[in-house]
Amino acid sequence: MANNFRNGSSHRSSLTKTDRPLSVNSNAKGAVKSKPLPASGLRKSSPASLGSAAAAAAAKDDAGVLGRVRVAVRLRSRNEEEMVADADFADCVELQPELKRLKLRKNNWDADTYEFDEVLTEFASQKRVYEVVAKPVVESVLDGYNGTIMAYGQTGTGKTYTLGRLGEEDKASRGIMVRAMEDILADVSLETDSLTVSYLQLYMETIQDLLDPSNDNISIVEDPKTGDVSLPGANVVEIRDQQSFMELLRIGEANRFAANTKLNTTSSRSHAILMVHVKRSVEGRDIAHSGENGNGTQMVKTLKPPIVRKGKLVVVDLAGSERIDKSGSEGHTLEEAKSINLSLSALGKCINALAEGSSHVPVRDSKLTRLLRDSFGGTARTSLVVTIGPSPRHRGETASTIMFGQRAMKVENMLKLKEEFDYKSLSRRLDIQLDKLIVENERKQKTFEDEIERITIEAQNRISEAERNYEDALEKERLKYQKDYMESIKKLEEKWILNQQKQGSERIMSGSKDYSSDVASNGKDSMASVVEELAEVKKLLLKETKSRKAAEGEVNNLKSQVAQWKRSEASGNTEILKLREMLEDETQQKNKLEGEIAILQSQLLQLSFEADETSKRLDRGGSANGPGSLDSLMTEVRNQQPKDSGNGEKASIAKLFEQVGLHKILSLLEAEDTDVQIHAVKVVANLASEELNQAKIVEAGGLSSLLMLLRTSEDETIHRVAAGAIANLAMNETNQELIMTQGGIRLLSMTAANAEDPQTLRMIAGAIANLCGNDKLQTKLRGEGGIKALLGMVRCGHPDVLAQVARGIANFAKCESRASTQGTKTGKSLLIEDGALSWIVQNANNGASIIRRHIELALCHLAQHEVNAKDMITGGALWELVRISQDCSREDIRTLAHRTLTSSPAFRAEISRLRIER
Ligand code: ADP
Ligand code: MG
């Protein structure tokens, strides 16, 4: 017993000495690859919950993080009866909360010491108990993890007080259930999140609904895919506020009391289980907002389906841990007594098995352990509070309660985020976006057409109006000048006639007068009138000139107006041109959008497949299938077979696949855009990983298209994914022959020669390794350089690649050996001919067991035929065979090696020559 403390202490050695809450993750690995999560409203509070957000953030890693079950011990003070009855005896426990230790007295001078994650004295408030035991778990649940809070202890030590107290009369005494719901309600948003509760009782392996007691045979359903347990028969009540939850707890409590009275037992014999489901949508993360900015490409790149997180909180008020009196004093038969205890003792056994790291955990032995499979050794964050009393009379029960707690502290869980993609809403969103774009596009096109028509008409109107104005003005001017001119002429004529008449009459009247004076005076008169006339003509001319100038100005003015009209007509034309260009741009944009929609569809397919794969990988999680394990490529492929064709995700992929159609996907392989090609080839590779689809793909020409990609594409991702798809298709004999006849080996060898990425090489090596296992193709495969290609890939040195190469060689050697035995092959092994032996010998003792095992097998196959013996001896293979026959961990290989060595005369001779001990 004395070393119990040491056990406890060594277990806690990774914790620092500072006072840390139960939530702090003791495992340093948890910090790897952490991504910050959005801060939740709850994070504000007590120092006790510090660090839990970081731990939860650390848990974001897909693979999960280690999270040990945290255990607190809570001591109840003496009750009245104990105060009287045990007045003369000291308490059997002593607490040292600052050291997180508890001493259990054996007698007056000796005690055992135990260490816990938290030691809560009889003075610990309910608030403090909530904060150290439950709050970190509640926060994890709000972040999308499963969580469990459980109380274990003897009847009367305070389990129900700790968990289930409603505290209506005294707020300070509110228990964990009530406080947990308060925190949850404060953090969720009821518009976007959903919050539901079920409340159950488990008694004698029967589950009864505490919210509907007539429903008393509820069965547990396990999802074979995820391992999640659920109770589809239980009432699920949506919670909208604290009052409705309190009401629900009251109803549950009353029903529990009534049911137990009817069964003639006490509630201390049954387990009460409260389940709270919190489903939250994660908004604002990489969600594309396109349309407003019209940046379609950006939209494609950041496209991610919205995410929902589903956390489940389970609060378990266990039955009393005391041993039931098997004599049946409570009125039960022995069988009943066993059944009453079954779940609790099964829980004890599971925790023992987990604490000891045993390979078998008897989870299926009881309903309770099936319900709690995620809580212990699963993916939930789990807190256990063990309750004890101080009375020395119950020392035995108290000791066993403490031991239960100590063992539970050794249980490691692997916390995992319960996050899913919400494809339905993504698809809905894409549909809406698409429709919006279509409407917008159509609307714009219409507006442009109308605008062009309007401008054209307006321009034509303006031009004809200008032409009309110009002609009118010209005509008016012409008429005016004509009139003016005629009038001037008329005036001049009149004047001239008048002058003529005047001169004639004057000449007649003065005929007898002095001619010379006559002439002189007459000359004077006519002179004056001519001058006068001249002045008048000049004046007229001046006027004429002026009005001509004005007319010219007017004409110029009109001309410039016409020019202006002409210019505006030209600018109207350029505007039309501009609009035309815009229209063309718009059409181009539309085409681009259509291309992007095609990418979106293929991406959506891809995302669906990836999610499918991820969920399958999660499904496999924890099974011994490490990346380097035997035939990892094949296992991967096999694991991709549908396990449950009825599930929704699968159906949605099938639907998408149907909608898009295989031919369309295959045609995308020839797209010009590399991105599209990559998406398409990924989709094809995913499809090819399922046996069901392989025939369809080959039939539709997919194999040829994939081989064509190896030939034509220069993109390494395309090479890698295409080779992976070919490797998958190459699992089937008919396809293997097709690959050969279509020159697949040469293409794969060529791709391998240029590839640098180990994963590409691994896929190619895997494909060739599959072909190596076909008896009919041996000669051809070798003739086209298959073995040389395999050997060439060892340059990369990556263990995954080497494993595939080794597998290929083992496959080849096996077929060869078979052919030799049947007499269809004579002569030395083609592997030896192609120089593989030295690599085989070098790697026969490779540190990676998977590589070693393939090579060991290959060596045994080669050694079975005497023709190979000489080369094997000179090449050093004999030594390896001797080693295999002595130390190989697999007995069948060891025996095979031994038998081979004994039956070959050449080996026997060499062994005895060298006097090797066998
Ligand atoms: P259990 O559920 O383990 O059988 P209960 O929670 O019913 O035990 O507690 C038994 C009695 O002890 C109840 O009357 C309860 O009020 C009282 N009690 C238990 N723990 C405490 C505590 N920490 N402080 C005060 N009273 C307590
Ligand atoms: Mg109780």
mmCIF file of C-alpha atoms and ligand atoms in Angstrom, residues 74-77 79 121-124 126 151-163 165 256 267-268 317-318 320 387, ligand 1:
data_model
loop_
_atom_site.group_PDB
_atom_site.id
_atom_site.type_symbol
_atom_site.label_atom_id
_atom_site.label_comp_id
_atom_site.label_asym_id
_atom_site.label_seq_id
_atom_site.Cartn_x
_atom_site.Cartn_y
_atom_site.Cartn_z
ATOM 1 C CA ARG A 74 -14.514 15.493 -2.384
ATOM 2 C CA LEU A 75 -14.995 14.905 1.314
ATOM 3 C CA ARG A 76 -18.365 15.364 2.984
ATOM 4 C CA SER A 77 -18.347 16.581 6.552
ATOM 5 C CA ASN A 79 -23.532 14.193 9.210
ATOM 6 C CA THR A 121 -12.325 19.539 1.557
ATOM 7 C CA GLU A 122 -15.634 19.569 3.366
ATOM 8 C CA PHE A 123 -15.457 23.362 3.133
ATOM 9 C CA ALA A 124 -15.189 23.505 -0.637
ATOM 10 C CA GLN A 126 -20.285 24.210 -4.832
ATOM 11 C CA ALA A 151 -19.552 11.176 -9.647
ATOM 12 C CA TYR A 152 -18.521 7.941 -7.976
ATOM 13 C CA GLY A 153 -18.808 7.037 -4.281
ATOM 14 C CA GLN A 154 -20.668 5.333 -1.553
ATOM 15 C CA THR A 155 -24.333 6.176 -1.033
ATOM 16 C CA GLY A 156 -24.743 9.227 1.130
ATOM 17 C CA THR A 157 -21.348 10.771 0.385
ATOM 18 C CA GLY A 158 -22.687 13.565 -1.799
ATOM 19 C CA LYS A 159 -22.777 12.489 -5.456
ATOM 20 C CA THR A 160 -26.250 13.847 -6.047
ATOM 21 C CA TYR A 161 -25.452 16.863 -3.897
ATOM 22 C CA THR A 162 -22.462 17.598 -6.116
ATOM 23 C CA LEU A 163 -24.121 16.997 -9.477
ATOM 24 C CA ARG A 165 -28.675 19.853 -6.581
ATOM 25 C CA ARG A 256 -36.772 8.845 -10.643
ATOM 26 C CA SER A 267 -32.320 5.825 -6.250
ATOM 27 C CA SER A 268 -28.903 4.941 -4.865
ATOM 28 C CA ASP A 317 -24.703 10.333 -11.145
ATOM 29 C CA LEU A 318 -23.620 6.751 -10.521
ATOM 30 C CA GLY A 320 -23.724 3.907 -4.795
ATOM 31 C CA THR A 387 -17.053 11.442 -3.057
HETATM 32 P P1 ADP B 1 -25.361 10.371 -2.651
HETATM 33 O O1 ADP B 1 -25.998 10.932 -3.873
HETATM 34 O O2 ADP B 1 -23.920 10.126 -2.829
HETATM 35 O O3 ADP B 1 -26.056 9.184 -2.145
HETATM 36 P P2 ADP B 1 -26.329 12.745 -1.445
HETATM 37 O O4 ADP B 1 -25.888 13.765 -2.394
HETATM 38 O O5 ADP B 1 -27.753 12.343 -1.514
HETATM 39 O O6 ADP B 1 -25.424 11.476 -1.518
HETATM 40 O O7 ADP B 1 -25.942 13.275 -0.006
HETATM 41 C C1 ADP B 1 -26.388 12.642 1.163
HETATM 42 C C2 ADP B 1 -26.703 13.717 2.187
HETATM 43 O O8 ADP B 1 -25.543 14.436 2.540
HETATM 44 C C3 ADP B 1 -27.684 14.728 1.663
HETATM 45 O O9 ADP B 1 -28.533 15.096 2.693
HETATM 46 C C4 ADP B 1 -26.809 15.907 1.279
HETATM 47 O O10 ADP B 1 -27.519 17.115 1.399
HETATM 48 C C5 ADP B 1 -25.679 15.824 2.273
HETATM 49 N N1 ADP B 1 -24.427 16.302 1.690
HETATM 50 C C6 ADP B 1 -23.663 15.637 0.842
HETATM 51 N N2 ADP B 1 -22.562 16.320 0.522
HETATM 52 C C7 ADP B 1 -22.634 17.458 1.197
HETATM 53 C C8 ADP B 1 -21.791 18.591 1.294
HETATM 54 N N3 ADP B 1 -20.635 18.701 0.638
HETATM 55 N N4 ADP B 1 -22.181 19.611 2.088
HETATM 56 C C9 ADP B 1 -23.351 19.523 2.792
HETATM 57 N N5 ADP B 1 -24.181 18.473 2.748
HETATM 58 C C10 ADP B 1 -23.843 17.438 1.970
#
